[in-house]
Tab-separated table of C-alpha atoms in Angstrom:
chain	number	residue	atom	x	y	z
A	1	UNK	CA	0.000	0.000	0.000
A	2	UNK	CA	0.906	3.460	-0.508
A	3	UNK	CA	2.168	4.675	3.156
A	4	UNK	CA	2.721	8.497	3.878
A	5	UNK	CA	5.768	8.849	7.034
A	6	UNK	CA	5.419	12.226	8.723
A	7	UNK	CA	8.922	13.731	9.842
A	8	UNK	CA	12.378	12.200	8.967
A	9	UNK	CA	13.789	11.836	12.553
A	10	UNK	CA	15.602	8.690	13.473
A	11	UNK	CA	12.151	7.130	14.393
A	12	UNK	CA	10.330	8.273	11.134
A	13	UNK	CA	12.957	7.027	8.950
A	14	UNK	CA	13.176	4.306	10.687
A	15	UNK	CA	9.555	3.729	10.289
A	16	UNK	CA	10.165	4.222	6.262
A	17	UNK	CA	12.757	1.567	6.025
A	18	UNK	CA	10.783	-0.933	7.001
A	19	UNK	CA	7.845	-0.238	5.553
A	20	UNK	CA	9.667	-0.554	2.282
A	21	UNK	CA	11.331	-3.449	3.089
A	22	UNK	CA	8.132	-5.100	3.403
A	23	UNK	CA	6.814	-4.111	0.154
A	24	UNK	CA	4.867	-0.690	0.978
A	25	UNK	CA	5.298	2.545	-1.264
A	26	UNK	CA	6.978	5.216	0.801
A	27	UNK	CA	6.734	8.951	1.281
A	28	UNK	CA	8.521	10.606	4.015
A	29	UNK	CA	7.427	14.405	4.246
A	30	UNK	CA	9.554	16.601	6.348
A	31	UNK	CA	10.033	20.806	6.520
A	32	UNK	CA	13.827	20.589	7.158
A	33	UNK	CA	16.169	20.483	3.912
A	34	UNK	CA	17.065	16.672	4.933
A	35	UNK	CA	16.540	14.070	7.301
A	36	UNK	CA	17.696	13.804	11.453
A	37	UNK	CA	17.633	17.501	11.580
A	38	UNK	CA	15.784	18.709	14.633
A	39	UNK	CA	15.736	16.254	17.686
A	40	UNK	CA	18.018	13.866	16.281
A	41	UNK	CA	20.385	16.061	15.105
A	42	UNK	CA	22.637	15.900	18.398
A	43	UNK	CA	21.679	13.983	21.094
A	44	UNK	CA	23.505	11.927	23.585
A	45	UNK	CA	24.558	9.488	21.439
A	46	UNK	CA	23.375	6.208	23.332
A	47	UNK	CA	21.456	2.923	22.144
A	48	UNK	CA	20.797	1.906	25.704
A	49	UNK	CA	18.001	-0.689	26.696
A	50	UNK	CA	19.568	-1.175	29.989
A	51	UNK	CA	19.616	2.195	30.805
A	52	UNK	CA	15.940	2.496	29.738
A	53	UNK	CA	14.093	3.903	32.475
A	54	UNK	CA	11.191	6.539	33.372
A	55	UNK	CA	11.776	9.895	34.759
A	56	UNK	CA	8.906	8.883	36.971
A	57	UNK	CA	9.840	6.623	39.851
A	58	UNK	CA	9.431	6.685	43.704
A	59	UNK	CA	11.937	9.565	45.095
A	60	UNK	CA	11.460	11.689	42.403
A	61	UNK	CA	9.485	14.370	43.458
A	62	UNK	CA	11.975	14.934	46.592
A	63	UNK	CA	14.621	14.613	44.314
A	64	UNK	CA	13.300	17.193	41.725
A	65	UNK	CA	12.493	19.544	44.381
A	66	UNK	CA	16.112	19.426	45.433
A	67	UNK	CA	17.558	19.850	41.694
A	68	UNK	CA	15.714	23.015	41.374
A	69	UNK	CA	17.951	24.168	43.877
A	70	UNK	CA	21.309	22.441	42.622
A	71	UNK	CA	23.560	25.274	40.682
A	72	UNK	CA	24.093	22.729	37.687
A	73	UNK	CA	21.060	21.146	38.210
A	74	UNK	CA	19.477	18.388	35.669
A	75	UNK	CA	15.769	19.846	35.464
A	76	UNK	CA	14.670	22.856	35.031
A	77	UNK	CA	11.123	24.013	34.990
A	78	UNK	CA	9.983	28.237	33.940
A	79	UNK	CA	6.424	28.838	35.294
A	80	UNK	CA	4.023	28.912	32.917
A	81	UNK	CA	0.310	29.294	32.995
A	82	UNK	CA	-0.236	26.312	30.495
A	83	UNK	CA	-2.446	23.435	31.697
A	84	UNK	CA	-1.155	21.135	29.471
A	85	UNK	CA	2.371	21.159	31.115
A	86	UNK	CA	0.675	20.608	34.875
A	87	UNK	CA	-1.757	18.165	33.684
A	88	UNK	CA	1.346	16.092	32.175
A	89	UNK	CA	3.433	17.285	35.425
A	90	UNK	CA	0.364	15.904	37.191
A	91	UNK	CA	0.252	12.648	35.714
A	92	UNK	CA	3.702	11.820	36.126
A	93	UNK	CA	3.684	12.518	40.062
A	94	UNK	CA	0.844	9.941	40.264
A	95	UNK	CA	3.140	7.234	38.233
A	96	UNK	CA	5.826	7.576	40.687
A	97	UNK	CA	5.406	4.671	42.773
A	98	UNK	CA	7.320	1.393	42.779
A	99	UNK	CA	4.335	-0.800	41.464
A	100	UNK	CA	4.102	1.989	38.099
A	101	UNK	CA	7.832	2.461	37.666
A	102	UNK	CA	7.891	-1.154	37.370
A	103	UNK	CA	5.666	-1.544	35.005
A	104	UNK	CA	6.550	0.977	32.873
A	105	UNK	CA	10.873	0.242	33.369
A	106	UNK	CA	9.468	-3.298	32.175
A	107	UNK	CA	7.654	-2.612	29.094
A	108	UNK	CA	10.942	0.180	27.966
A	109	UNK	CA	12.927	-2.487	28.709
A	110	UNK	CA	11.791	-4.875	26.483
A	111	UNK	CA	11.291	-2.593	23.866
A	112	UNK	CA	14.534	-1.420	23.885
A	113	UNK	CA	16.016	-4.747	23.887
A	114	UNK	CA	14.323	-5.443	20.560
A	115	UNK	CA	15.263	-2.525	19.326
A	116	UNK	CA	18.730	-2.630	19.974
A	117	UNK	CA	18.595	-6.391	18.827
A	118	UNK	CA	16.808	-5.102	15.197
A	119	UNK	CA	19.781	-1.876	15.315
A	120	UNK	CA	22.215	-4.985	15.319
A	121	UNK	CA	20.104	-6.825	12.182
A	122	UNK	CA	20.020	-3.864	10.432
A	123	UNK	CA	23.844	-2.939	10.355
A	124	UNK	CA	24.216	-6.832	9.934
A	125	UNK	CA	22.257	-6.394	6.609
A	126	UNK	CA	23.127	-2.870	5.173
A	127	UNK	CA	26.846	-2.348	6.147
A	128	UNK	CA	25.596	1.031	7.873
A	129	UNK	CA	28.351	3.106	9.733
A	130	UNK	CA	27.442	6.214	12.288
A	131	UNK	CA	30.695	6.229	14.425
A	132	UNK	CA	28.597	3.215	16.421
A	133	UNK	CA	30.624	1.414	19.274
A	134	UNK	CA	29.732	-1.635	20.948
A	135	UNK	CA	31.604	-1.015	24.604
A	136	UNK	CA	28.600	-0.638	27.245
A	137	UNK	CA	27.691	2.284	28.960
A	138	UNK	CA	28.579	2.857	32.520
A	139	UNK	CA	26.358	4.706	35.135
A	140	UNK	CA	28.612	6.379	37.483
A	141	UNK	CA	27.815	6.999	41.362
A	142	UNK	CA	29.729	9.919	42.906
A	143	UNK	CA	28.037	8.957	46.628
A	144	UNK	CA	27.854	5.733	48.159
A	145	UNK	CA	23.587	6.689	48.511
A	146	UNK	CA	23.416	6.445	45.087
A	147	UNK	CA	24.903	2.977	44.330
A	148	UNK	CA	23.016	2.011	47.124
A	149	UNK	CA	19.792	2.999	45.604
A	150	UNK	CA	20.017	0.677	42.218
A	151	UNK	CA	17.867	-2.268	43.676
A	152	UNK	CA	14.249	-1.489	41.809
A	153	UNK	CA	16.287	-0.924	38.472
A	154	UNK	CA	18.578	-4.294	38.955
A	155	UNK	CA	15.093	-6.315	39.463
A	156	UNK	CA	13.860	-5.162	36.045
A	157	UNK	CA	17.191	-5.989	34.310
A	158	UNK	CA	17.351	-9.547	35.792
A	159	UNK	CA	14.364	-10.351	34.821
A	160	UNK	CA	14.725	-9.408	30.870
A	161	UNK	CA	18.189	-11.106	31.275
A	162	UNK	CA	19.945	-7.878	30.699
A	163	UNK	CA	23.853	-8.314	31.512
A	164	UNK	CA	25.340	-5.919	33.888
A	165	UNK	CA	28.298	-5.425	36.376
A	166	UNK	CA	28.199	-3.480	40.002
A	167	UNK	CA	31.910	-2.036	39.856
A	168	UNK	CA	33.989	-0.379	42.670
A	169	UNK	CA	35.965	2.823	41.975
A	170	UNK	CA	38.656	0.441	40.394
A	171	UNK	CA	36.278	-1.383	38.488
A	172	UNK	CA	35.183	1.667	36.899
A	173	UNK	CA	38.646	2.570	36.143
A	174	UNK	CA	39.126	-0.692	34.742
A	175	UNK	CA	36.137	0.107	31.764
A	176	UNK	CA	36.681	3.534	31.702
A	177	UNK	CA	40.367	4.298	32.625
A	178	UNK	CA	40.595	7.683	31.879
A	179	UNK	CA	38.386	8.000	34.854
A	180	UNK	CA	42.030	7.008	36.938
A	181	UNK	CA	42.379	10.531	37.138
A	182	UNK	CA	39.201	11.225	39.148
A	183	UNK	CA	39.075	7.890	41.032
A	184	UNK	CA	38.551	9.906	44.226
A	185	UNK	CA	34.920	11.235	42.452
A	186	UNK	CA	33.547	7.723	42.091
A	187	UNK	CA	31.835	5.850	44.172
A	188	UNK	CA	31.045	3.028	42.083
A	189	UNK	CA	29.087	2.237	39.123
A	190	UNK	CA	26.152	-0.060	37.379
A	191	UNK	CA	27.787	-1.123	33.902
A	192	UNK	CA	25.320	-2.302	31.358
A	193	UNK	CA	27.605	-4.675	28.876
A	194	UNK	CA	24.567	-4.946	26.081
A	195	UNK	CA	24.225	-0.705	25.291
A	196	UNK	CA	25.741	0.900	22.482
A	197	UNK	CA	26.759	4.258	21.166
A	198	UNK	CA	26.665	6.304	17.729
A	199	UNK	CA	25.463	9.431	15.895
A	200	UNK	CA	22.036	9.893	15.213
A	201	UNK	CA	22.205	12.386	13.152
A	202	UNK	CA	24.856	10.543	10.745
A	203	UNK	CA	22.776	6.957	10.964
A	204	UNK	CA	19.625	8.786	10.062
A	205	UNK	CA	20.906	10.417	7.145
A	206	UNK	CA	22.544	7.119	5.928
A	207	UNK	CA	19.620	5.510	6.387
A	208	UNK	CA	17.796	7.569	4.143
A	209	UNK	CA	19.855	7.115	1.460
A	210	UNK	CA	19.725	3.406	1.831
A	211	UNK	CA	15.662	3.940	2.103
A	212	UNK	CA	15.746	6.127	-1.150
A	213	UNK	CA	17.352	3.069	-2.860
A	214	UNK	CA	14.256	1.138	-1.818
A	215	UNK	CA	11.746	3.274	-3.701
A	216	UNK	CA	11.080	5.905	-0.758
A	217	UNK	CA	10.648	9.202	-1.939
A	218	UNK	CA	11.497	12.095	0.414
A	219	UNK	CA	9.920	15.266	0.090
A	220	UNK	CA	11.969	17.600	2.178
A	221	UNK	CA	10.758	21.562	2.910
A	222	UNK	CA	7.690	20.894	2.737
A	223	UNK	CA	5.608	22.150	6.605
A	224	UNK	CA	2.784	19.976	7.385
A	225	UNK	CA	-0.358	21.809	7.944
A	226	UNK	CA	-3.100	19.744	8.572
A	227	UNK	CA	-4.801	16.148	8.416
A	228	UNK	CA	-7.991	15.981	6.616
A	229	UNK	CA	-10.519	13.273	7.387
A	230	UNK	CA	-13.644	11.826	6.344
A	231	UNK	CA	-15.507	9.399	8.009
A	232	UNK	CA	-13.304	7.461	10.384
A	233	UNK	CA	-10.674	7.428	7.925
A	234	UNK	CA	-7.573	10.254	6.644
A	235	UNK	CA	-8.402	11.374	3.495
A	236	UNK	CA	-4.989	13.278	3.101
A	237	UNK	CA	-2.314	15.838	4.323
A	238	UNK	CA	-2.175	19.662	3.635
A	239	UNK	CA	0.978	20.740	3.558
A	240	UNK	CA	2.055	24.640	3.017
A	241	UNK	CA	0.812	26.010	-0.363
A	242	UNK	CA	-2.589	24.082	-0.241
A	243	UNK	CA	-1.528	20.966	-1.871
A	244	UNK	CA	-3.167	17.890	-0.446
A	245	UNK	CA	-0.807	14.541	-0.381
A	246	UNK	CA	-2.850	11.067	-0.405
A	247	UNK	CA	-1.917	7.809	0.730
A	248	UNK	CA	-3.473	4.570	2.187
A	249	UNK	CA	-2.013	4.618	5.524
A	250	UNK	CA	-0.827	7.212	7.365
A	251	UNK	CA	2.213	8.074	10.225
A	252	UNK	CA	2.409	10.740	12.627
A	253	UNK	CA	5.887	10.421	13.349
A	254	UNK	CA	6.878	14.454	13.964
A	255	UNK	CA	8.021	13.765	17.602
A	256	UNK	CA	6.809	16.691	19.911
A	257	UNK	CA	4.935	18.029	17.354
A	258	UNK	CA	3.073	15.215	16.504
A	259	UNK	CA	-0.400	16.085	19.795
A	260	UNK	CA	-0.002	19.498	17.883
A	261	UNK	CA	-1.334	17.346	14.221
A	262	UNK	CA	-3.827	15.251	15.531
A	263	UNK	CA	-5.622	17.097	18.343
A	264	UNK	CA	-8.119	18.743	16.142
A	265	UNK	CA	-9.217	15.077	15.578
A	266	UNK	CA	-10.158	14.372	18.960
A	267	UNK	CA	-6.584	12.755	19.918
A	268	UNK	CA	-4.962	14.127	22.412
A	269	UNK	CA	-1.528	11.954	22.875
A	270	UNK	CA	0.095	12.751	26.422
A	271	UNK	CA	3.277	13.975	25.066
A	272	UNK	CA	4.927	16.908	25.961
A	273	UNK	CA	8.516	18.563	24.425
A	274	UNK	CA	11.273	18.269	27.190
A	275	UNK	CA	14.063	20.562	26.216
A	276	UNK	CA	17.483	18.673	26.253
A	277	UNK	CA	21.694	20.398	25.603
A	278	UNK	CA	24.408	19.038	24.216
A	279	UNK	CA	28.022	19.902	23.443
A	280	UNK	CA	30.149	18.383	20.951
A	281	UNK	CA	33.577	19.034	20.839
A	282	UNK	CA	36.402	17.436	19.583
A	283	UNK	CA	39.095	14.463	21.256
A	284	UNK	CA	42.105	16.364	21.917
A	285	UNK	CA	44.105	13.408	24.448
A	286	UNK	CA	42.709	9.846	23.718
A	287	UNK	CA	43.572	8.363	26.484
A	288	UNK	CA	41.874	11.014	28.826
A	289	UNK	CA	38.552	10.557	26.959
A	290	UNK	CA	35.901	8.138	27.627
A	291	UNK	CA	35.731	4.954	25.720
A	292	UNK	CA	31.843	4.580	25.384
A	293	UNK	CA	29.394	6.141	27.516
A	294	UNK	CA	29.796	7.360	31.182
A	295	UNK	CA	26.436	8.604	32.502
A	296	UNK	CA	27.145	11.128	35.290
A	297	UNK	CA	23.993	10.533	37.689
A	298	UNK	CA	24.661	13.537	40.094
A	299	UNK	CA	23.791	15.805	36.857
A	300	UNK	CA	22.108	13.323	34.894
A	301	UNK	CA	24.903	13.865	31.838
A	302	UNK	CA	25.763	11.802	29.642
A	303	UNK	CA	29.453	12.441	28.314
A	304	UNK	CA	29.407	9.649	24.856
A	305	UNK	CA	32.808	9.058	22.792
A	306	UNK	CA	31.734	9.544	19.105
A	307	UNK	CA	34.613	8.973	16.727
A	308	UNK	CA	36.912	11.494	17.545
A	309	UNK	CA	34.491	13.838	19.124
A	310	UNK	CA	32.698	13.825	22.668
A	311	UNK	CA	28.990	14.560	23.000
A	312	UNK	CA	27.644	15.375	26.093
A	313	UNK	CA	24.150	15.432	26.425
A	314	UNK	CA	21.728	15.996	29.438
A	315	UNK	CA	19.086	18.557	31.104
A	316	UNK	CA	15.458	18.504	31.113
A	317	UNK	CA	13.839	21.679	30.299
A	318	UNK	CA	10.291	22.382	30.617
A	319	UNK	CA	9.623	25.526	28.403
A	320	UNK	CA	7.208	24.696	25.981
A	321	UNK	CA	8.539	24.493	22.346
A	322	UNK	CA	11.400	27.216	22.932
A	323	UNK	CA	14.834	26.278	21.430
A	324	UNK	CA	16.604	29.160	23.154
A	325	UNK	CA	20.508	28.051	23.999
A	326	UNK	CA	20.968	28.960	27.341
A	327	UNK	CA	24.630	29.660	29.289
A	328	UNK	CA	23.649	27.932	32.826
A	329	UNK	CA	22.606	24.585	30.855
A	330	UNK	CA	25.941	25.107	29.065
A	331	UNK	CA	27.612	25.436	32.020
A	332	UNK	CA	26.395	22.544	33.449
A	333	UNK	CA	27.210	20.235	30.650
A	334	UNK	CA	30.885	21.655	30.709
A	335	UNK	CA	31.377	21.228	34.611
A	336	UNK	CA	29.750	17.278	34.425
A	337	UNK	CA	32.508	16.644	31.394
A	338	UNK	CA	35.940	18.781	32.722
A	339	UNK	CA	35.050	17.134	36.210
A	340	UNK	CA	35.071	13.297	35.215
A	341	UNK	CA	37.460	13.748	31.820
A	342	UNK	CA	39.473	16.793	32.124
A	343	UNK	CA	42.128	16.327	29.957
A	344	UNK	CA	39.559	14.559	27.053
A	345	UNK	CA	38.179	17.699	25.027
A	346	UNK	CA	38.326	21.111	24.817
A	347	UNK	CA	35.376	23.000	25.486
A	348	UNK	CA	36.667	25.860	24.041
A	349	UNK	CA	35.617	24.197	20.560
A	350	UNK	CA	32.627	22.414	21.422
A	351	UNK	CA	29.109	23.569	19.253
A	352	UNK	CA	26.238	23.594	21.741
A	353	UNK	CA	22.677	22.931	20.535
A	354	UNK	CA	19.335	21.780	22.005
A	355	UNK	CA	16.533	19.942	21.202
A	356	UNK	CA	13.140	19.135	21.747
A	357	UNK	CA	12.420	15.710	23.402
A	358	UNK	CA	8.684	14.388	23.127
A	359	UNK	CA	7.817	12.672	26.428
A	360	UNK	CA	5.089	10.916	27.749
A	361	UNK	CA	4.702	11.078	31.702
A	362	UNK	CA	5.732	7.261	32.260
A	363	UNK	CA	8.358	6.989	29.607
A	364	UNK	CA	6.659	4.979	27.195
A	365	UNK	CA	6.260	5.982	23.937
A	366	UNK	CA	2.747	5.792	21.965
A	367	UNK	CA	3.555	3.206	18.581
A	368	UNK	CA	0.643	1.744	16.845
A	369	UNK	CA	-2.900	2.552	15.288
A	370	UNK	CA	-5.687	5.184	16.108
A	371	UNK	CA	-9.097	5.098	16.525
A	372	UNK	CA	-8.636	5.938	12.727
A	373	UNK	CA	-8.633	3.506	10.954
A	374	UNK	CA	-5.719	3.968	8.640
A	375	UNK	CA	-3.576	6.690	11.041
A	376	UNK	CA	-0.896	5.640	12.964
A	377	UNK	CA	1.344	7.193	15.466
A	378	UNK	CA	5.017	6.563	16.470
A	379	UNK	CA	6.055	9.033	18.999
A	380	UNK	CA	6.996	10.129	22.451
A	381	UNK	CA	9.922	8.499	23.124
A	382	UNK	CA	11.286	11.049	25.160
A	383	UNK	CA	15.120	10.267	25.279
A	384	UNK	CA	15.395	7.360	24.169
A	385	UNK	CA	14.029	7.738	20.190
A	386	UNK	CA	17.423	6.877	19.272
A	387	UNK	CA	17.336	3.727	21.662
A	388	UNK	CA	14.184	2.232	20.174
A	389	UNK	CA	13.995	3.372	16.927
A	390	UNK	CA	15.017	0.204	14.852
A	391	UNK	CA	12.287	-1.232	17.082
A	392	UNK	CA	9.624	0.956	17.127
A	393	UNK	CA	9.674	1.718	13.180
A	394	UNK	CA	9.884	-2.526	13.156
A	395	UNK	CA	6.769	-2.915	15.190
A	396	UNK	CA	4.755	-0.454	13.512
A	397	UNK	CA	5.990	-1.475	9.882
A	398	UNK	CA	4.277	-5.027	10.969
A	399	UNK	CA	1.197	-3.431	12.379
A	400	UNK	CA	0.522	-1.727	9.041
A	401	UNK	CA	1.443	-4.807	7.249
A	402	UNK	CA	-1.246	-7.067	9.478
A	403	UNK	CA	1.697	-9.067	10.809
A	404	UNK	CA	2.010	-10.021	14.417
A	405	UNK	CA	5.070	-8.057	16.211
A	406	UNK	CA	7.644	-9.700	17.764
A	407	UNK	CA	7.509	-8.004	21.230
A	408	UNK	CA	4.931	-6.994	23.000
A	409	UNK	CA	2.954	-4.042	21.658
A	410	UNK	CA	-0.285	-3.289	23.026
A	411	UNK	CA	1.097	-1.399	25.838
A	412	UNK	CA	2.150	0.656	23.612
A	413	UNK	CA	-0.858	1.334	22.015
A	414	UNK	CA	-3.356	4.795	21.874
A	415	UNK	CA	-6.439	3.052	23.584
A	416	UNK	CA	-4.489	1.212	25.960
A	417	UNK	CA	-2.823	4.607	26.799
A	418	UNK	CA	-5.879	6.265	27.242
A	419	UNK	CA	-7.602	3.274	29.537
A	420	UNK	CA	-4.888	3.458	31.725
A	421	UNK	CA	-4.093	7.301	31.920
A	422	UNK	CA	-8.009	9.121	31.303
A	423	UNK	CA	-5.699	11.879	29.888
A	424	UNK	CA	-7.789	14.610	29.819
A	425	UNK	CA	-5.524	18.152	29.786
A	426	UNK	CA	-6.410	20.961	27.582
């Protein structure tokens, strides 16, 4: 069938790949001029299922209360009379409790396990490159409270069978050695053997040129407008200029903009845009940068080795759909990365950009059909799009097809969403 993707992130192109390898005729539609430019452009750089976790789990809302106050602190929030951001805020409070972060860790978890699994087929099959390394990613504990609190999350990942180490300060050194010259920082640290790292950006735009050889067309600069509908069904798209694209199925894949497109339908997807940093700057000692991924939990940073570049990626921002670079977030990002790997980059050189994460208030994202009959949604991953991409676009390429996924997908699903949430914000 004749299958129209909207937005070329890593999750909509993603989504197009598969479709055409299963046959479909593919148009992605996107307003930049090319693919992985807005949220995937430069994020942390980590494929990590055993890392996947929700924001919302018991402790947080001492915790948060306590980062507002932290001088490089990890979340940020600007008051703001919009009852859409406190009806979100509101129903993530009432999903932090051990029996809902369970649930919710369990069903990213597996997810991102697939994905990471169909990530592996995928290079496997096309010979894709994106400055990927398959070395782990280590959570590092500056306090001794912190390794201490790692029980709820080591339940989840035994029972998925998800391979991990509790390391000492030397242990840590031992993965990470550059770390030897901070050994008096650390604590200790939860290593997950299984998670990955590589550019987003540079895989997405790869993989559209691998798509393109399949058949799928991509019509970049062009702004969707609106869906039109009749009946229960989508008759088409308007895009800018008034012309009206037509397809048999179609995806809302435009990541925090995606509530924006269908609410005038009567869908109102609990996703809200999460404002993340990054800097990227380049390796200027080897052997005092990281070798994968160290995730600084005090700041909740993540400082990735990409190539011969570091990206360091962290902060969550609640300020609407504003894209405005900001020093303290900056400075934050700089302090996490000088204070582990001092001698790795220079920050001197580093580009800083943000982006807009689409989150749902439990962390897991909304992949599958609509209560139309031939729309589909693949969004609000929050930050971990680039984690379960491969997976996501999998399981909603087989959806469309009428094939059975190979994980577990109807907690993923709109109605299931809405039995379980009653999402009702403005």
């Amino acid at each position: 069938m004749r299958v129209l993707v909207l937005g070329s992130g890593v999750v909509g192109v993603t989504s197009a790949y598969y479709l055409a390898r299963q046959g479909h005729e593919v148009t992605v539609v996107d307003r930049q001029p090319a693919a992985g430019m807005e949220t995937s452009f430069a994020n942390a750089g980590q494929v990590s299922p055993g890392y996947s976790a929700p924001w919302a789990a018991p402790g947080i809302p001492i915790k948060a209360m306590k980062w507002l106050l932290m001088k490089h602190r990890p979340l940020v929030l600007w008051p703001r009379t919009e009852l859409r951001l406190w009806g979100w805020l509101a129903h993530m409070l009432a999903n932090c409790t051990e029996e809902a972060y369970r649930r919710n860790k369990s069903r990213m978890v597996a997810l991102a396990e697939y994905s990471r699994d169909c990530l592996r087929d995928l290079r496997q099959e096309t010979g894709i490159t994106y400055d990927h390394r398959e070395k782990g990613l280590l959570q590092l504990f500056r306090t001794q409270k912190q390794l201490d609190g790692i029980g709820e999350d080591t339940v989840v990942l035994d029972a998925y069978g998800v391979p991990y180490e509790i390391l000492d300060p030397a242990g840590c050194v031992g993965v990470e050695p550059a770390l030897g010259l901070v050994k008096g920082k650390v604590a200790g640290g939860l290593r997950l053997l299984g998670d990955e790292t590589g550019d987003a950006h540079l895989f997405t735009q790869r993989l559209a040129a691998i798509a393109e050889q399949l058949g799928v067309r991509f019509r970049y600069g062009t702004s969707v407008q609106k869906l039109l509908t009749e009946g229960g069904r989508i008759s088409g798209v308007q895009v800018k200029g008034g012309e009206v694209l037509t397809a048999d199925t179609y995806v809302a894949a435009m990541g925090s903009y995606t509530p924006q497109l269908v609410r005038p339908l009567g869908l109102r997807l609990p996703v809200y845009p999460v404002k993340g940093y990054s800097l990227t700057m380049p390796v200027v000692n080897p052997d005092g940068a990281p070798v994968s991924t160290v995730m600084d939990e005090t700041y909740k940073v993540g400082i990735t080795r990409l190539g011969d570049r570091i990206r360091v990626g962290g902060t969550a921002e609640l300020a609407g759909f504003s894209q405005r670079l900001r020093a303290p977030r900056r400075a934050t990002l700089e302090h996490s990365v000088t204070d582990l790997f001092p001698q790795g980059g220079d920050v001197r050189q580093a580009s800083f950009w943000a982006g807009l994460r689409p989150m749902t208030p439990d962390g897991t994202p909304v992949v599958g059909a609509t209560r139309y009959s031939n729309l589909f949604t693949n969004t609000g991953h929050g930050t971990l799009g680039w984690t379960m991409a491969c997976g996501s676009g999998r399981v909603l390429a087989d959806l469309i097809s009428g094939r059975a996924p190979e994980v577990s997908h109807k907690d993923l699903a709109v109605d299931r969403y809405w039995d379980e949430w009653r999402f009702q914000a403005a």
